[in-house]
Amino acid sequence: METADLTHHISRRFNEDLERVRNRVLAMGGFVEQQLQKAITALVEGDSSLGEAVALDDSKVNTMEISIDEECSRILATRAPAAGDLRVIVAIIKTITDLERIGDEGEKIGYIASRLANMERPADKYREIKHLGRVVQEMVHSALDAFARMDVNAALEVARQDIAVDEEYESIQRQTITFMLEDPRTIRRHLDVMWVVRALERIGDHAKNIGEYVIYMVHGKDVRHTALEDVERELRHGRDDSH
Amino acid sequence: MIVVWSIALRLGVAALAGLLIGWPLGSVLAGLAIAFGVYLCWQLAALLRVEWWVRHRSFADAPDLPGAWGEVVTQIVRLHRRKRFHKQRFVQLFRQIQRSTGALPDGVVILDEQREIMWFNRMAGQLLSLRRPDDLGLRIDNLVRQPQFVQYLDGGQYINPVALHAGSRAGVDRYLSLQLVPYGEGQLLLLVRDISRQMRLEIMRKDFVANASHELRSPLTVICGYLETLGGDPLLDPDLAGPLAEMRRQAERMTTIIADLLELSRLEAQDAGAAGEAVDVAALLAMLRKDVLARQQHPAEVRVKVESPQWLFGSESEIHSAFSNLVDNAAKYTPVQGSLEMRWWTDGAGGHFAVTDTGIGIQPDHIPRLTERFYRVDAGRARGTGGSGLGLAIVKHVLQQHDGELSIESTPGKGSTFTCHFPSSRLRDGGNQAREAG
């Protein structure tokens, strides 16, 4: 496993650097997860102050991204890592970008939540959003777990979940259009809801990206823009070759 | 000793055999060499057998060797038996410990000084979704990533547990309480408990108090309104004036209680460390002094001592509410000829606000319970002065929101001092705007 790889190093300081930057990525991930959870709670429970707090706290995510990015540049410049270590750094740089985007989408949801809190609430109390939100939260959580454990199977599972999220996104979109046609007075609110659902769907994509970086980090294979079945086949082949 | 004799005997036999062989052949030396050579070969063969036996650990079929080798084999077998017996006992003990910790209703995780997971029991695996054996050796904060926990872990203050929102299962929110216990050399024991039930009850209780207070407010407003109209009615029977005035007083008290309850629910509902602004303490104290002097009965001497130009960072309305509660209490329990002092100062530890009175004081056994809701030192008297019984509870909550603490010193009959302590991180430079108040 990767953790074993990390310990092979001649330089202990380098190991510590890598380990520390990995920990910081996961701490950032934890914060982003919390932001997302708060944003969805704010929306579902109509808590405008919580929504505003989420929108305000997004700057912390940005600060974390910048500081981890700098740390990675420093490691690249001073240690010139190769092979597996280089992949770890590259994957980290990509992962924090996606985490930051998740943070941005969370901010958007928080902002819309604080606005929607002052409007009339629909009869279903945003049940669809709640459900989609839970699935997406779980995806982000599993993607970060996969990152921590270097678990390729879990990363693949995240990619699989993303398909379900895309389907759900389509179905909520159709449903919302129906609502808009039925009662044009609610179009404004439903447009906001559409924004939220869109943001959640994007978060799902970002979680999937993080999963792909995990696969890249462990196997050195770039599986972006590849169909899921192909990825699985390729990974199986890769494993057969190595045996 | 027997071994020595047996070796000597064998050497003797070998020498004799050498002589017997060598004599008829005419060369005693050659005979001895052959005899000892045979003896040596036999010894080497025995040694090889013993070595092979020890290496392959087939202790069940020990080689049956005569003499010294036999003795060595017996000793090895005995040692081995004793070792196996101790090992079995340890294994049994270890299994028992593992089984008992595994059966604990709480989760237990053992962390080394790098915060890496060394071991965890079944419940911890369930509560924190840890996997065995993949997660052994991973850092705990890589898997339990909630910012509150990471802060708690980094903070090094493990006296109180930390409560976490741990996602939801089947649509029900789950809450965990995590407590770290340091032990050994830098190792940590992490105790995990599922507190979803307690949290749900707590939330229900808070909601109930908030809703009930809210619902009580509207009917009370109507009652107060009618009582006021009736009180001003010139045609009212003079006999009813007394009871009516009392009704109005009590209705007003109820309004205060409900207002305080709502304030408390609001304070409880909001996150600690809420955003705020820099508050000019000097100006606030000057205002509080005016309020005291505006009371019908007030202590003769009301002093304000502002010894620091620094301002306090927090919510102005909440700080006002906390300070005015303390000052009100002091004014209430201090006789007209007494004195009341408000003091604001800063030092290395942070900012402090103290209210000192020369009132009736509080018995020491009441002090720890003073901030409980509706706690009365003397039921009869407190109701007479019209307090809601929630003032100090509000003070405590406001201080919690501002990372502060309340300390109470009191001597019965002499007076009391209530002090609010705020950490240095809460202090701000007021600049030129700071002014003296007297």
XYZ file of C-alpha atoms in Angstrom, chain B residues 116-365:
250
model
C -2.273 6.255 14.406
C -4.844 3.588 15.148
C -3.249 0.633 16.945
C -6.350 -1.260 17.904
C -10.104 -0.729 18.179
C -12.994 -2.758 19.456
C -16.056 -3.847 17.536
C -18.268 -1.007 18.757
C -15.718 1.638 17.755
C -15.555 0.044 14.322
C -19.320 0.306 14.059
C -19.650 3.866 15.360
C -16.738 5.391 13.450
C -17.010 3.083 10.400
C -13.484 1.789 10.888
C -12.347 -1.310 9.044
C -10.107 -4.038 10.291
C -7.318 -4.527 9.371
C -7.113 -1.798 6.662
C -7.423 1.074 9.097
C -4.806 -0.078 11.582
C -1.874 2.293 11.253
C -3.933 5.104 9.712
C -4.192 8.395 11.533
C -7.481 8.779 13.362
C -8.005 12.349 12.140
C -7.709 11.144 8.549
C -10.857 9.111 9.060
C -12.739 11.124 11.689
C -12.406 14.417 9.912
C -14.990 16.605 11.653
C -13.296 19.962 12.319
C -14.436 19.964 15.963
C -12.698 16.644 16.570
C -9.513 17.693 14.770
C -9.456 20.853 16.889
C -10.059 18.823 20.042
C -7.243 16.445 19.119
C -4.846 19.305 18.375
C -5.914 21.308 21.406
C -4.504 18.852 23.923
C -7.240 19.640 26.470
C -8.961 16.312 26.931
C -10.933 16.959 30.113
C -14.335 17.111 28.450
C -15.634 14.967 25.618
C -16.530 16.527 22.288
C -19.908 15.959 20.623
C -19.989 15.382 16.888
C -22.642 15.197 14.254
C -21.808 11.936 12.537
C -24.041 11.947 9.492
C -27.418 10.323 9.430
C -28.559 6.757 9.255
C -31.994 5.983 7.846
C -32.897 9.654 7.951
C -32.116 10.054 11.660
C -29.216 12.287 12.652
C -26.479 10.533 14.593
C -24.417 12.176 17.276
C -21.275 10.789 18.880
C -19.451 11.800 21.992
C -15.681 11.374 21.725
C -13.354 11.521 24.689
C -9.586 11.212 24.601
C -7.722 9.817 27.600
C -3.929 10.147 27.544
C -1.968 7.233 29.022
C 1.465 5.670 28.901
C 4.024 7.601 26.890
C 2.036 9.800 24.588
C -0.524 7.146 23.770
C -4.192 8.011 23.699
C -7.312 6.081 24.437
C -10.318 7.261 22.450
C -13.724 6.490 23.945
C -16.689 6.747 21.618
C -20.314 6.808 22.679
C -23.504 7.108 20.680
C -25.394 10.038 22.179
C -28.015 10.415 19.446
C -30.800 9.637 21.929
C -29.658 12.190 24.499
C -29.163 14.788 21.780
C -32.640 14.149 20.388
C -34.151 14.527 23.859
C -32.132 17.681 24.413
C -33.300 19.120 21.099
C -36.881 18.188 21.945
C -36.573 19.862 25.341
C -35.139 23.042 23.819
C -37.826 23.106 21.138
C -40.496 22.558 23.738
C -39.327 25.414 25.967
C -38.991 27.734 22.989
C -42.396 26.831 21.560
C -44.200 26.882 24.897
C -42.759 30.299 25.786
C -43.692 31.591 22.400
C -47.251 30.293 22.649
C -47.692 31.712 26.165
C -46.665 35.159 25.122
C -49.697 36.101 23.006
C -52.418 35.258 25.566
C -50.397 37.021 28.231
C -50.204 40.174 26.120
C -54.009 40.166 25.917
C -54.358 39.707 29.691
C -51.878 42.520 30.377
C -53.729 44.779 27.983
C -57.097 44.239 29.692
C -55.586 44.600 33.162
C -54.152 47.946 32.151
C -57.480 49.153 30.740
C -59.310 47.987 33.874
C -56.741 49.656 36.148
C -57.327 53.001 34.458
C -61.138 52.702 34.654
C -62.475 55.461 36.983
C -65.707 53.532 37.576
C -63.817 50.570 39.068
C -64.876 49.425 42.521
C -62.111 50.799 44.873
C -62.077 47.409 46.694
C -60.779 45.795 43.503
C -57.926 48.284 42.974
C -55.546 46.357 45.264
C -56.092 42.904 43.747
C -55.966 44.383 40.264
C -52.611 46.041 40.914
C -51.269 42.717 42.213
C -52.588 40.939 39.119
C -50.797 43.456 36.943
C -47.537 43.005 38.847
C -47.705 39.236 38.518
C -48.619 39.421 34.839
C -45.595 41.644 34.273
C -43.397 39.163 36.104
C -44.681 36.394 33.873
C -43.850 38.516 30.835
C -40.299 38.930 32.121
C -39.939 35.195 32.748
C -41.150 34.370 29.265
C -38.898 36.990 27.706
C -35.954 35.504 29.631
C -36.879 31.957 28.608
C -37.008 32.994 24.969
C -33.670 34.766 25.336
C -32.175 31.598 26.839
C -33.540 29.385 24.048
C -32.090 31.765 21.516
C -28.697 31.693 23.223
C -28.766 27.898 23.369
C -29.715 27.542 19.732
C -26.846 29.585 18.379
C -23.356 28.292 17.756
C -20.638 29.184 20.212
C -18.297 31.930 19.157
C -20.902 33.708 17.080
C -19.821 36.723 15.080
C -19.932 40.109 16.742
C -18.387 43.536 16.986
C -16.081 45.395 19.328
C -18.061 46.620 22.330
C -17.066 49.768 24.201
C -17.187 48.478 27.779
C -16.712 51.939 29.316
C -19.770 53.310 27.522
C -21.749 50.202 28.411
C -20.921 50.546 32.113
C -21.835 54.245 32.104
C -25.207 53.282 30.687
C -25.712 50.547 33.279
C -24.896 53.038 36.020
C -27.643 55.359 34.762
C -30.076 52.440 34.763
C -29.264 51.654 38.399
C -29.673 55.283 39.451
C -33.013 55.381 37.652
C -34.392 52.655 39.948
C -36.881 53.721 42.590
C -34.579 52.352 45.277
C -30.888 52.190 44.609
C -27.679 51.929 46.631
C -26.393 55.334 47.685
C -23.043 54.834 46.036
C -22.703 53.471 42.522
C -19.106 53.520 41.241
C -17.731 52.636 37.809
C -14.008 51.907 37.512
C -12.692 51.465 33.994
C -9.025 50.545 34.248
C -8.441 49.479 30.667
C -9.094 51.256 27.382
C -9.582 47.918 25.610
C -12.896 46.920 24.120
C -14.559 43.535 24.231
C -15.335 41.572 21.064
C -18.759 39.941 20.976
C -22.455 40.507 20.541
C -23.305 43.881 22.050
C -26.882 43.018 22.975
C -25.824 39.781 24.673
C -23.002 41.368 26.626
C -25.359 44.125 27.667
C -27.913 41.564 28.785
C -25.341 39.626 30.838
C -23.795 42.678 32.490
C -27.139 44.296 33.228
C -28.391 41.083 34.810
C -25.426 41.078 37.183
C -25.789 44.774 37.961
C -29.554 44.426 38.470
C -29.061 41.570 40.919
C -26.478 43.557 42.841
C -28.750 46.595 42.991
C -31.688 44.460 44.061
C -29.959 42.823 47.004
C -28.059 45.868 48.263
C -29.709 48.147 50.834
C -30.121 51.854 50.139
C -27.183 52.811 52.330
C -24.868 50.259 50.666
C -22.562 50.648 47.726
C -22.182 49.003 44.326
C -19.061 48.946 42.188
C -18.549 47.963 38.554
C -14.977 47.388 37.476
C -13.427 46.562 34.080
C -9.756 45.682 33.830
C -7.406 43.651 31.659
C -4.281 41.659 32.425
C -2.242 38.843 30.930
C -5.132 36.399 31.276
C -7.634 38.594 29.451
C -10.430 41.004 30.332
C -12.449 40.985 33.553
C -15.672 42.635 34.572
C -16.604 42.561 38.253
C -19.687 43.713 40.089
C -19.148 44.124 43.820
C -21.939 44.960 46.227
C -22.293 45.339 49.961
C -25.540 43.424 49.968
C -26.811 40.475 51.950
C -24.369 37.984 50.437
C -24.903 34.317 49.587
C -24.264 31.193 51.681
C -21.354 29.213 50.141
C -23.427 26.055 49.598
